[in-house]
CSV table of C-alpha atoms in Angstrom, one decimal:
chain,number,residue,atom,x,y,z
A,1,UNK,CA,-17.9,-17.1,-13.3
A,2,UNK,CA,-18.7,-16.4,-17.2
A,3,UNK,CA,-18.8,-13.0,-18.1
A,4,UNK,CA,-21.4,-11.8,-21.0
A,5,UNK,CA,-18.6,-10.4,-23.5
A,6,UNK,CA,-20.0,-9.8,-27.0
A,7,UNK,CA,-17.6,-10.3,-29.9
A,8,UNK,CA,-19.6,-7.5,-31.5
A,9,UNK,CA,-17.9,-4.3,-32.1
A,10,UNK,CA,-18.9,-1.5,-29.5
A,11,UNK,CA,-18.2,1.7,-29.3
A,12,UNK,CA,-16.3,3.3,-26.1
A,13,UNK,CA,-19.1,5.4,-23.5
A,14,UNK,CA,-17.6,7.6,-21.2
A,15,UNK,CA,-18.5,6.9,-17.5
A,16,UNK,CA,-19.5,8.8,-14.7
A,17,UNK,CA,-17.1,7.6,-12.5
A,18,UNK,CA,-17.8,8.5,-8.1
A,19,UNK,CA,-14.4,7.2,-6.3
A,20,UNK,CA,-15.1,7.2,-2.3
A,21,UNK,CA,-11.8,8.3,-0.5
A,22,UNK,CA,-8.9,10.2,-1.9
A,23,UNK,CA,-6.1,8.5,-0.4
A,24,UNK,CA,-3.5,6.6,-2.6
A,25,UNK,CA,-6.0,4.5,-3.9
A,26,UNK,CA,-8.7,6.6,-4.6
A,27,UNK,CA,-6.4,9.1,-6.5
A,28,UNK,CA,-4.7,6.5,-8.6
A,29,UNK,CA,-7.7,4.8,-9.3
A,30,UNK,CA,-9.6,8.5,-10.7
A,31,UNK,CA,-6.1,9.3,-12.5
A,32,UNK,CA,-6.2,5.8,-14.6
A,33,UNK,CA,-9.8,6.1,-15.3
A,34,UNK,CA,-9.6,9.5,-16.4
A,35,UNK,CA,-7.0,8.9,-18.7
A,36,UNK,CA,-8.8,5.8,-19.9
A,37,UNK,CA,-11.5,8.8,-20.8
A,38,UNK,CA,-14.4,8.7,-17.9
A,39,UNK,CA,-15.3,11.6,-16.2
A,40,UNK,CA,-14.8,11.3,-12.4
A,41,UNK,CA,-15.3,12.7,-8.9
A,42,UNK,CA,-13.4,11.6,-5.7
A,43,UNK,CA,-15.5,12.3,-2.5
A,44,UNK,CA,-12.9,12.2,0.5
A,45,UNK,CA,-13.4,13.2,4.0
A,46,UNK,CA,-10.0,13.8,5.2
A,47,UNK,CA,-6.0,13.9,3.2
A,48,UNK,CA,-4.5,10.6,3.5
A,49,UNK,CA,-0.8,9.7,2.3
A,50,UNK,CA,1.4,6.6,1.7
A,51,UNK,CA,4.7,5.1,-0.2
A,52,UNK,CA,4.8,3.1,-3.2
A,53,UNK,CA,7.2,0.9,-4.6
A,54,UNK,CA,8.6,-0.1,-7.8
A,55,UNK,CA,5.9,-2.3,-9.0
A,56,UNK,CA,3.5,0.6,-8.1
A,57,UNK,CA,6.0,3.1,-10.0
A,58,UNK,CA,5.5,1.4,-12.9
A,59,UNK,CA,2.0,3.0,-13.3
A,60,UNK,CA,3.0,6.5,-12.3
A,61,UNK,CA,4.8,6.4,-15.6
A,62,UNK,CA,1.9,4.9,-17.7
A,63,UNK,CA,-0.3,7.7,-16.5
A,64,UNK,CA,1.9,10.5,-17.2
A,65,UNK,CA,2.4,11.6,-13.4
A,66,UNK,CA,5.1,13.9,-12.8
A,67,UNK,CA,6.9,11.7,-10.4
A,68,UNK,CA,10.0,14.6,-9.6
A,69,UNK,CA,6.9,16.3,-7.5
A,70,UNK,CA,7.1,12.9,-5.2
A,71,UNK,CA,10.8,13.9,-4.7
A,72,UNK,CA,11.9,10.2,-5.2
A,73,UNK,CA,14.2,8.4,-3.3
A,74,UNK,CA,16.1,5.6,-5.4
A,75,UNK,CA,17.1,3.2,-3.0
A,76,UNK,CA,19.9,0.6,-4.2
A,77,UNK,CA,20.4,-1.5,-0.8
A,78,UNK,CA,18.5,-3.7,1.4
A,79,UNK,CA,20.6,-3.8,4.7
A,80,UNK,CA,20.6,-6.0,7.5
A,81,UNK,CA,22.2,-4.7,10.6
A,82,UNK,CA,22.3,-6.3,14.7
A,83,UNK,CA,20.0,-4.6,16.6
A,84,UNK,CA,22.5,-4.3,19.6
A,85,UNK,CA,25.8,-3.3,17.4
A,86,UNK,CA,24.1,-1.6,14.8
A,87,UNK,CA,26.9,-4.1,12.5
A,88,UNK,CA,25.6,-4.8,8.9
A,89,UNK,CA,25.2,-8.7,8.7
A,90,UNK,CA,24.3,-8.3,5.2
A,91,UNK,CA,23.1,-6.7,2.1
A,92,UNK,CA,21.2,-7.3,-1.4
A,93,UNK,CA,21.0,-5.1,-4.4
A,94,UNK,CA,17.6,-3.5,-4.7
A,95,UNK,CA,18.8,-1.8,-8.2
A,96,UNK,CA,16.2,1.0,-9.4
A,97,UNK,CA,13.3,0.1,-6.8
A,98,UNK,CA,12.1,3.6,-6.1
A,99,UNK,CA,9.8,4.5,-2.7
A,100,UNK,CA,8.2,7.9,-2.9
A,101,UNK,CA,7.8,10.4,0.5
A,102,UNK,CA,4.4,9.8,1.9
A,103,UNK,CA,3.0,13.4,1.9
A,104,UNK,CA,5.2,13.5,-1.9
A,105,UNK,CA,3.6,11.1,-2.9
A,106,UNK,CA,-0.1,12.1,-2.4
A,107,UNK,CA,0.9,15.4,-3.7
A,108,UNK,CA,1.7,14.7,-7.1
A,109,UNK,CA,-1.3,11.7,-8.0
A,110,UNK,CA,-3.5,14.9,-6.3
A,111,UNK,CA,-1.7,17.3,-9.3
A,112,UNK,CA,-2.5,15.4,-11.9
A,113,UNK,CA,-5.9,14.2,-11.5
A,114,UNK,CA,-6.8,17.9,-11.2
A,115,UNK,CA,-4.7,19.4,-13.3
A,116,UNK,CA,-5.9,21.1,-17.0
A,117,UNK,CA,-3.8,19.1,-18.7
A,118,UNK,CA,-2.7,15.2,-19.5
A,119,UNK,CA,-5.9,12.7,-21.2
A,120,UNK,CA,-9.1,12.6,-20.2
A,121,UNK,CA,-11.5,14.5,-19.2
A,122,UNK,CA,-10.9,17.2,-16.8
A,123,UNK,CA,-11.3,16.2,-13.2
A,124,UNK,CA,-14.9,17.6,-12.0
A,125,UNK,CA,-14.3,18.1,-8.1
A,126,UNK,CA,-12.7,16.6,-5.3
A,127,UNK,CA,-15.9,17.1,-2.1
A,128,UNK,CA,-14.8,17.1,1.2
A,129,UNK,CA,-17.5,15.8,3.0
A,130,UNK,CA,-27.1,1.3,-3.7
A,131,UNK,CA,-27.0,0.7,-7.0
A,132,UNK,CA,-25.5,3.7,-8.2
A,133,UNK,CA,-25.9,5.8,-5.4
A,134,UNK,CA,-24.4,7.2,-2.3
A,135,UNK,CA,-25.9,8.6,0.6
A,136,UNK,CA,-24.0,10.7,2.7
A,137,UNK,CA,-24.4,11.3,6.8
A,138,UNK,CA,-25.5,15.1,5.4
A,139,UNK,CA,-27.8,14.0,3.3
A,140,UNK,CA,-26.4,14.4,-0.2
A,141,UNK,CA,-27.0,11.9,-2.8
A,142,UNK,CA,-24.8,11.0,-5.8
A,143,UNK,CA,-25.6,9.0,-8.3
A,144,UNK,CA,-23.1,7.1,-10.6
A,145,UNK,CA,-22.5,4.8,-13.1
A,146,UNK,CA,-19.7,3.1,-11.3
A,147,UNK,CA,-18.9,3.4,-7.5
A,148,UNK,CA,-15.7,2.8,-6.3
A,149,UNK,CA,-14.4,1.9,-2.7
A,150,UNK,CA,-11.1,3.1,-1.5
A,151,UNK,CA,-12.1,4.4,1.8
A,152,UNK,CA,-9.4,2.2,3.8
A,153,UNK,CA,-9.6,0.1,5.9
A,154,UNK,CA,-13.1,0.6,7.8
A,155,UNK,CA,-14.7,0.9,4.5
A,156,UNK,CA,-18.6,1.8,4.9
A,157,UNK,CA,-18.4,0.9,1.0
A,158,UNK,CA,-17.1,-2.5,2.1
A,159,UNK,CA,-20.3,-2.7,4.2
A,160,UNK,CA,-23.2,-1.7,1.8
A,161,UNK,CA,-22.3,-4.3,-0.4
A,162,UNK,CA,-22.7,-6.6,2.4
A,163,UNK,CA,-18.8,-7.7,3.4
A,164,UNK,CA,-17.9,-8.5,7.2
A,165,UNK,CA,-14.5,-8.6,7.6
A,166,UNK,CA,-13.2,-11.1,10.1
A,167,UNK,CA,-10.3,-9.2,11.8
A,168,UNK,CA,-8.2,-9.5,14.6
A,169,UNK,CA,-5.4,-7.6,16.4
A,170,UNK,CA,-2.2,-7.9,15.7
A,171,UNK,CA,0.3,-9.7,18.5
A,172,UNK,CA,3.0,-6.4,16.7
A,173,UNK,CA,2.4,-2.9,16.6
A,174,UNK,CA,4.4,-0.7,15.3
A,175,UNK,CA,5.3,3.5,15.7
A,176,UNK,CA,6.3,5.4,12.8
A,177,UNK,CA,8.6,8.8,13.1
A,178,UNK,CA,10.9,10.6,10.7
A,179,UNK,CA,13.7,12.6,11.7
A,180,UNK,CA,15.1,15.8,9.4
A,181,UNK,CA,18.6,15.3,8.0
A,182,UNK,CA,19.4,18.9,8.8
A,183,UNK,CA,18.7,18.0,12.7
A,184,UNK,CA,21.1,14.9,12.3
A,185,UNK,CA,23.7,17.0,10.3
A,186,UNK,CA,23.0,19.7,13.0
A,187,UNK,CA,23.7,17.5,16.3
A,188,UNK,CA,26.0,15.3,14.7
A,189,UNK,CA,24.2,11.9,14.4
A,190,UNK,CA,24.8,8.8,12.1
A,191,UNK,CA,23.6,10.3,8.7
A,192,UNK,CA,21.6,7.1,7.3
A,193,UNK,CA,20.3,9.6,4.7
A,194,UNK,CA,23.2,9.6,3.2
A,195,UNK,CA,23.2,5.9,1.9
A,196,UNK,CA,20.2,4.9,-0.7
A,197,UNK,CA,18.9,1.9,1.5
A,198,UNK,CA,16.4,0.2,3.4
A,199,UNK,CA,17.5,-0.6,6.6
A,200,UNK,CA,16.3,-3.3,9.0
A,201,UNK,CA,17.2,-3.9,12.4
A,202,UNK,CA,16.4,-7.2,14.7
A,203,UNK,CA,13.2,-9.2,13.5
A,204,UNK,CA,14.9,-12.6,14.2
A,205,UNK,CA,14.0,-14.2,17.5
A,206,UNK,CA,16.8,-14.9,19.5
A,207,UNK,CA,17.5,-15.9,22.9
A,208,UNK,CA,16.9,-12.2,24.7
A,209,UNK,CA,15.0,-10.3,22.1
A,210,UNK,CA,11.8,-11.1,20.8
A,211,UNK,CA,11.4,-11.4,16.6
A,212,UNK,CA,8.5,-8.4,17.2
A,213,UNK,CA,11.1,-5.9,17.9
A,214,UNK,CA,12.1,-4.8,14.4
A,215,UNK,CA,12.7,-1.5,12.8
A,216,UNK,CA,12.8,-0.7,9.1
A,217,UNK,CA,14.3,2.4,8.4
A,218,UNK,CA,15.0,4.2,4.7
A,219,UNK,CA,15.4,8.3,3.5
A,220,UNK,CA,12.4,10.0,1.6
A,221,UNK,CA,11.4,13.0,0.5
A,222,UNK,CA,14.3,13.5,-1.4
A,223,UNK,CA,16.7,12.6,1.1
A,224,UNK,CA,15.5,15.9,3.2
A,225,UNK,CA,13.9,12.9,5.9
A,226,UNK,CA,14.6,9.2,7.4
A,227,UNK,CA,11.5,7.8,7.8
A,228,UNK,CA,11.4,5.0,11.0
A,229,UNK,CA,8.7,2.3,11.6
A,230,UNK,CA,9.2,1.0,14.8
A,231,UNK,CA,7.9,-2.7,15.7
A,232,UNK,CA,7.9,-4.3,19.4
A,233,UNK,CA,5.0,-7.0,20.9
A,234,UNK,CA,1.9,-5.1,20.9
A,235,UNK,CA,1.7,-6.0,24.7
A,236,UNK,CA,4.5,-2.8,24.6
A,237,UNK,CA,2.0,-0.2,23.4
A,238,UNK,CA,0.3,1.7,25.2
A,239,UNK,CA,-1.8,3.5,22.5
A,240,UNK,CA,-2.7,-0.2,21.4
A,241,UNK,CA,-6.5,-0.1,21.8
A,242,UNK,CA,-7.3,2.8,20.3
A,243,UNK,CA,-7.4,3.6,16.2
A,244,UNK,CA,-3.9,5.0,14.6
A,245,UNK,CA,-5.4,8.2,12.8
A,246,UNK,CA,-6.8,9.4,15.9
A,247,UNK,CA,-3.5,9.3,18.4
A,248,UNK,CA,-1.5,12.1,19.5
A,249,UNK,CA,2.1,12.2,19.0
A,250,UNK,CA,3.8,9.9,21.8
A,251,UNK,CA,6.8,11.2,23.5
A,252,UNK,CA,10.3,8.8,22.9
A,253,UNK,CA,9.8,7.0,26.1
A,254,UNK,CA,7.0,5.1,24.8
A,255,UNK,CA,9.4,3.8,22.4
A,256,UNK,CA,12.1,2.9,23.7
A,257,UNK,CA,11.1,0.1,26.0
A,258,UNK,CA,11.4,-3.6,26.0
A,259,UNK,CA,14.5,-4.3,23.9
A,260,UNK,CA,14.5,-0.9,22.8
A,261,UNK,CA,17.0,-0.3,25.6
A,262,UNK,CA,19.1,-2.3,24.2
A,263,UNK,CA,19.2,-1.6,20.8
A,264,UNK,CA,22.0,0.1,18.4
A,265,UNK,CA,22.9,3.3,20.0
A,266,UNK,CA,23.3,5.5,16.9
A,267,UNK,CA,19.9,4.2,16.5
A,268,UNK,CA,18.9,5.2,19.5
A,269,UNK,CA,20.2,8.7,19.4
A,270,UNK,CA,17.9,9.3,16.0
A,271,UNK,CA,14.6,8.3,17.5
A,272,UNK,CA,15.5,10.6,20.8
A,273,UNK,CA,15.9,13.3,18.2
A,274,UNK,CA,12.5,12.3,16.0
A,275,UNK,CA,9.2,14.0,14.9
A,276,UNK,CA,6.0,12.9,14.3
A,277,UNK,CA,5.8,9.9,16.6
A,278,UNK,CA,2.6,8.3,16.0
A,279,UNK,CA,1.6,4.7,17.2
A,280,UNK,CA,-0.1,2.5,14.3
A,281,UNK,CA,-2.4,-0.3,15.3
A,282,UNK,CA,-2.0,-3.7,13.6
A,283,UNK,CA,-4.8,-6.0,12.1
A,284,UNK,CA,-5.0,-8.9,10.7
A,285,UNK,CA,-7.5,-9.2,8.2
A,286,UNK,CA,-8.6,-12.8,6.8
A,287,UNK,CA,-9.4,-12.5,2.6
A,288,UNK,CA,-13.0,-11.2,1.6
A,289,UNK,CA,-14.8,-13.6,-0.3
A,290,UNK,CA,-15.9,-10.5,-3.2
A,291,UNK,CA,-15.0,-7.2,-3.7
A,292,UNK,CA,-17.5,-6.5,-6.1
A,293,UNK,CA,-21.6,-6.5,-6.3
A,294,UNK,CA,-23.5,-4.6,-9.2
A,295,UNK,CA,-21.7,-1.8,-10.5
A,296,UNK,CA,-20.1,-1.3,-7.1
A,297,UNK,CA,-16.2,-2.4,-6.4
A,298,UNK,CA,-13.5,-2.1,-3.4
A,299,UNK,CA,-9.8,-1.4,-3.6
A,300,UNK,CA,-6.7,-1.2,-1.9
A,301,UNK,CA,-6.9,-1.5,1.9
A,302,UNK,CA,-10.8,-1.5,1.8
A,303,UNK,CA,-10.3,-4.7,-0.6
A,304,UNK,CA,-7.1,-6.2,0.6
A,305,UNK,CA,-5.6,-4.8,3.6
A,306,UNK,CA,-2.6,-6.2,4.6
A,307,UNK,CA,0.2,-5.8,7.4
A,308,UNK,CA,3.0,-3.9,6.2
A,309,UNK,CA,5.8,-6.3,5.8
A,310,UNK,CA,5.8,-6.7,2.5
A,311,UNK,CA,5.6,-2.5,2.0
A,312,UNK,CA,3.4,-3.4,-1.0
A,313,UNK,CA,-0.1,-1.9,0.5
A,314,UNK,CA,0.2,1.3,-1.7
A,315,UNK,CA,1.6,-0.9,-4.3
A,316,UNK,CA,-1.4,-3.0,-4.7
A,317,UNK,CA,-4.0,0.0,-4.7
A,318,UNK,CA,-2.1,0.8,-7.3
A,319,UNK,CA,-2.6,-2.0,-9.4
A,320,UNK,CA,-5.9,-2.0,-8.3
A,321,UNK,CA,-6.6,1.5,-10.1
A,322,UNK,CA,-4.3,0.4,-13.1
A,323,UNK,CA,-6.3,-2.8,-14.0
A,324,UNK,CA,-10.1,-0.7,-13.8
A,325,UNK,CA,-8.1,1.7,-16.0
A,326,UNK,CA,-7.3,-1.0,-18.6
A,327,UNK,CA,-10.8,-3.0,-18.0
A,328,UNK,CA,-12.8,0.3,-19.0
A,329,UNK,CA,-10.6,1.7,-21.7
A,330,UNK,CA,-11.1,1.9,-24.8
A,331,UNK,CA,-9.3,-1.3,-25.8
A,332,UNK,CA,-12.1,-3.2,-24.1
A,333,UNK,CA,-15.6,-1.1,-24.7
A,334,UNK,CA,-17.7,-3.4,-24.4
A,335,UNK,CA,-17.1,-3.4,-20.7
A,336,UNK,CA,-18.1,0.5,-20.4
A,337,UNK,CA,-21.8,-1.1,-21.4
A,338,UNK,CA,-21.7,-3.6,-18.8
A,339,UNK,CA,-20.0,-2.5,-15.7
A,340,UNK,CA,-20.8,-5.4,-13.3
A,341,UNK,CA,-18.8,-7.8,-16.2
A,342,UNK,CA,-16.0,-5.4,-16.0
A,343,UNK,CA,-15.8,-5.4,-12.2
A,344,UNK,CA,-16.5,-9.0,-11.9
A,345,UNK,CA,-13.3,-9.3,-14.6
A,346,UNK,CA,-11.3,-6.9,-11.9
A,347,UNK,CA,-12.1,-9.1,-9.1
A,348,UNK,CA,-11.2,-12.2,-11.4
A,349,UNK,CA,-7.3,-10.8,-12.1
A,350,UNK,CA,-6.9,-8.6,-8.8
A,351,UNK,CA,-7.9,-11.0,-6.4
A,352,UNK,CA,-5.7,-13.6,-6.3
A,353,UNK,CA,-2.3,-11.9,-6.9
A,354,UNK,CA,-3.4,-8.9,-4.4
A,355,UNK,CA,-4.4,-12.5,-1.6
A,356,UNK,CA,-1.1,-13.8,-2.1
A,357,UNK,CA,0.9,-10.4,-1.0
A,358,UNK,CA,-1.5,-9.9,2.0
A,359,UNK,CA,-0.7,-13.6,2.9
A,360,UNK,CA,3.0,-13.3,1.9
A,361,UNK,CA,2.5,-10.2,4.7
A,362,UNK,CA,1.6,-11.8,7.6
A,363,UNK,CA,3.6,-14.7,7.2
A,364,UNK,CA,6.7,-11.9,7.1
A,365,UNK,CA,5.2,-10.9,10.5
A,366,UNK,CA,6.9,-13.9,12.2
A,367,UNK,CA,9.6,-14.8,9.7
A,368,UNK,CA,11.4,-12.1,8.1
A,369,UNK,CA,13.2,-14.2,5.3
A,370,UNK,CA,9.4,-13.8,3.9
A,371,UNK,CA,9.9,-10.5,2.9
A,372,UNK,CA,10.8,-9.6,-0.7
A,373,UNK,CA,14.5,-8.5,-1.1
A,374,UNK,CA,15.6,-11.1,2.0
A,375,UNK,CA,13.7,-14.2,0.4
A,376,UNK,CA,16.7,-13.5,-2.1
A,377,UNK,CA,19.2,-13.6,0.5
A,378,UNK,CA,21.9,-16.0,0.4
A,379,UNK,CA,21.1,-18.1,3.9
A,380,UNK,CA,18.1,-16.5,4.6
A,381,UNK,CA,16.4,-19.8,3.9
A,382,UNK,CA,14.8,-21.7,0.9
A,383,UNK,CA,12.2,-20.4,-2.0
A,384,UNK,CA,9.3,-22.8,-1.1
A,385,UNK,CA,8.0,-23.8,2.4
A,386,UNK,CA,7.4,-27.3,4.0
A,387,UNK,CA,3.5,-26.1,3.1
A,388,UNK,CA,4.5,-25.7,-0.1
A,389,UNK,CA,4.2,-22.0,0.0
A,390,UNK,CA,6.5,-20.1,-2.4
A,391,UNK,CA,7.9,-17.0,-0.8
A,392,UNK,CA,7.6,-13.7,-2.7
A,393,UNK,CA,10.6,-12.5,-5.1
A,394,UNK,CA,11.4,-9.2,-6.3
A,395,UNK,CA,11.2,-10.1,-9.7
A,396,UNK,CA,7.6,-11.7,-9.3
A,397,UNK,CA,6.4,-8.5,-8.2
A,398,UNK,CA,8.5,-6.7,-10.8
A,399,UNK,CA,7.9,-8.8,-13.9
A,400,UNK,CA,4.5,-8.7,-13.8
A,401,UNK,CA,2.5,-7.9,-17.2
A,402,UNK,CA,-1.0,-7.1,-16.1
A,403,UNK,CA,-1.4,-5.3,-20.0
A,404,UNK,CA,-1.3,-8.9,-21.2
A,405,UNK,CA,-2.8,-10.7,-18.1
A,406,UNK,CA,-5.9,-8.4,-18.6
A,407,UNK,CA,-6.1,-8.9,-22.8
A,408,UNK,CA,-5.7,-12.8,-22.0
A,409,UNK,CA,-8.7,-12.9,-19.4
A,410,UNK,CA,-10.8,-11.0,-21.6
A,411,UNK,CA,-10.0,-13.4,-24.9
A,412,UNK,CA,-10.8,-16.5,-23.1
A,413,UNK,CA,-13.9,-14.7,-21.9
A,414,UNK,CA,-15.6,-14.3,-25.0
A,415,UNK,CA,-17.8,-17.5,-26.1
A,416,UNK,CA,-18.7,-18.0,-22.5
C-alpha cells in the first residue's frame, strides 16, 4: 500500500508511547523508542523472560544495554551427538553467536528502560495491572498516541484490532529444566557447562526412535546453569492440554518416557538431577494477514509466534522493537505525525522476514537440517528444497541491515 510521506521537512514530535506486556518484546520495543526520544509506559501483568541470539544482540549494543548484567554465554559450537551413545556425530562453528540466560536477560532490558540515565526520556512507570485507548478489566483507561502489542501469544491486543489466529496443536511438546553446575560438579556428572556449545541430541527419525524426541541443550547465565528443552510426540505429555505458564513443576518421570529410556545416560543422569521442570505446550500458528490497524501495532509472539526451532522468537521481537525505533526517530519525523504510515511501513519490512523464520520453524519441527547452524552442515542436505524453499543460513540472519532496509522503503515511499 502507498504510504502519505511528505518530502517536506518536519520537525521530530515526541510520542506518548503505551507498550502492553513487559516481556522481551515489550521491554525492547520501550527501550528503542525511548532512545529514539518518546516518552513511554509498559503496562504488564506478570514478569516474563526469554534468550536472544546474535542477530537479536546486535540491538542490545545499538541501545546502549549493559549486556554483562545478562551474564552472556558465548557459545562457539553447534554439536550433534546420538541420542543412545551420547557420541558427537558432528560439529559447526557458531563463532561469536551469543545467547543470554532467560531471567539475565529480562533483567538488564528492565535496567535500562528504567534507569536515569542513557537517551531519551526517562521511563514514566512500568503498571502492573480503540483508537488510542485501552481499557483495562479494572476499569482504567489510557490513552496514547501509539499502542503497542507485545502481550504474547494470547494477545487481547491481537483481538481488538480484529485478528483470529488459526492455531493448532502441535503433534511435539517439549519440557524445559536447567540444572546448576555446582550440583553436577557436586555429584560428579558430565559437566556440559564446561564446553561453549549448543548441544542437540536425536531429532532424526530412525527405525526405533521417533524424530519428535529431540533435546537441545546449551550453558547460560554465565555458565552457573545448563539449560535443557526436552522434545518427545506430544501424545507423551501428560500436561499437554493445559497452558505452559500455568503448570506446576513435573517430577523426572514424566520425562523420561518413550525413548527417553533409552537415551545417552550422562544425559540421563542430568535431567534426574534437574530444576525447574516445566511442560511447554506447542502451537502452530498460521501467518496473520496484518499486524497493524490505526495507530495500533503487534509484535513478537503476539505478531509472529513461532515454534522454537529456529530459537529466533526473542530474536525477532527484537527486531520488531528495533525497526519502530528507527521508523519513529528522528531520521524519519515525518512518521511521528502520521503514525498509522509508520506502522503500516513496520508491517511492510517486518512482515515478511519475521514469516519466513516462523515458516523456517515449523518446517525444522520435522526436519532438523532446517535449522540454522545444521542447514550449514556438510551432509545435512542441500540449501534449497524440491518446493523451492531456501533453508535459513546463519549469515542471512546475521548479515541483515535493517538501518538501510528501513532508509530504502521510506525513499521509494515518497512520490506515492
Amino acid at each position: 500500500m502507498p504510504y502519505p510521506v511528505s518530502c517536506e521537512a518536519q520537525q521530530f514530535k515526541r510520542l506518548n508511547v503505551a507498550v502492553v506486556g513487559g516481556g522481551l518484546g515489550g521491554l525492547s520495543a520501550a527501550l528503542a523508542l525511548r532512545r529514539a526520544g518518546h516518552q513511554v509506559t509498559i503496562y504488564e501483568r506478570r514478569s516474563m523472560a526469554a534468550e536472544v541470539g546474535a542477530n537479536g544482540g546486535q540491538w542490545l549494543a545499538e541501545w546502549d544495554v549493559d549486556v554483562s548484567l545478562g551474564r552472556p554465554v558465548y557459545l562457539q559450537q553447534l554439536t550433534m551427538r546420538d541420542w543412545k551413545s551420547g557420541d558427537i556425530l558432528t560439529q559447526y562453528d557458531l563463532r561469536d553467536y551469543e545467547q543470554n540466560g532467560a531471567m539475565d536477560m529480562h533483567a538488564m532490558l528492565l535496567n535500562s528502560c528504567t534507569s536515569i540515565e542513557g537517551k531519551g526520556p526517562q521511563f514514566l512507570s512500568m503498571v502492573t495491572t480503540r483508537t488510542g485507548k485501552i481499557t483495562f478489566k479494572n476499569g482504567q483507561q489510557v490513552e496514547a498516541d501509539m499502542i503497542i502489542g507485545a502481550d504474547g501469544i494470547r494477545s487481547n491486543v491481537r483481538t481488538e484490532i480484529g485478528i483470529t489466529p488459526k492455531m493448532t496443536s502441535s503433534p511435539q511438546t517439549c519440557f524445559r529444566c536447567n540444572i546448576p553446575t555446582d550440583t553436577v560438579k557436586k555429584l560428579g556428572l558430565v559437566d556440559h557447562a564446561s564446553y561453549p556449545s549448543i548441544q542437540f541430541w536425536g531429532g532424526f527419525e530412525v527405525p526405533d526412535i521417533n524424530k519428535y524426541f529431540k533435546i537441545v541443550m546449551s550453558p547460560c547465565a554465565g555458565g552457573d546453569i545448563v539449560s535443557f528443552y526436552c522434545f518427545m510426540p506430544t501424545e507423551y505429555a501428560k500436561q499437554h492440554t493445559s497452558e505452559g505458564f500455568r503448570f506446576k513443576e513435573v517430577p523426572v518421570s514424566e520425562i523420561l518416557i518413550g525413548s527417553y529410556e533409552c537415551l545417552d545416560k550422562d544425559c540421563v543422569d542430568l535431567l534426574k538431577n534437574s530444576v525447574d521442570r516445566m511442560p511447554w505446550r506447542l502451537y502452530v500458528h498460521e501467518p496473520y494477514p496484518y499486524w497493524s490497524k490505526g495507530v495500533v501495532t503487534v509484535l513478537g509472539d503476539a505478531a509472529h509466534p513461532m515454534m522454537p526451532h529456529q530459537s529466533q522468537g526473542a530474536c525477532q521481537a527484537i527486531e520488531d522493537a528495533a525497526a519502530l525505533g528507527l521508523i519513529f526517530s528522528a531520521d524519519h519525523p515525518q512518521f511521528t505525525h502520521n503514525i498509522a504510515a509508520g506502522l503500516a511501513l513496520y508491517e511492510r519490512i517486518r512482515k515478511p522476514r519475521a514469516t519466513r523464520v516462523q515458516v523456517a520453524s515449523l518446517k525444522a519441527t520435522d526436519d532438523i537440517t532446517e535449522r540454522i547452524g545444521f542447514t550449514s552442515l556438510a551432509g545435512t542436505g542441500a540449501l534449497i528444497d524440491d518446493d523451492g524453499w531456501e533453508k535459513l543460513t546463519i549469515g542471512e540472519m546475521n548479515n541483515y541491515d535493517m538501518r538501510r532496509h528501513v532508509a530504502k522503503e521510506v525513499f521509494s515511499s515518497v512520490g506515492k
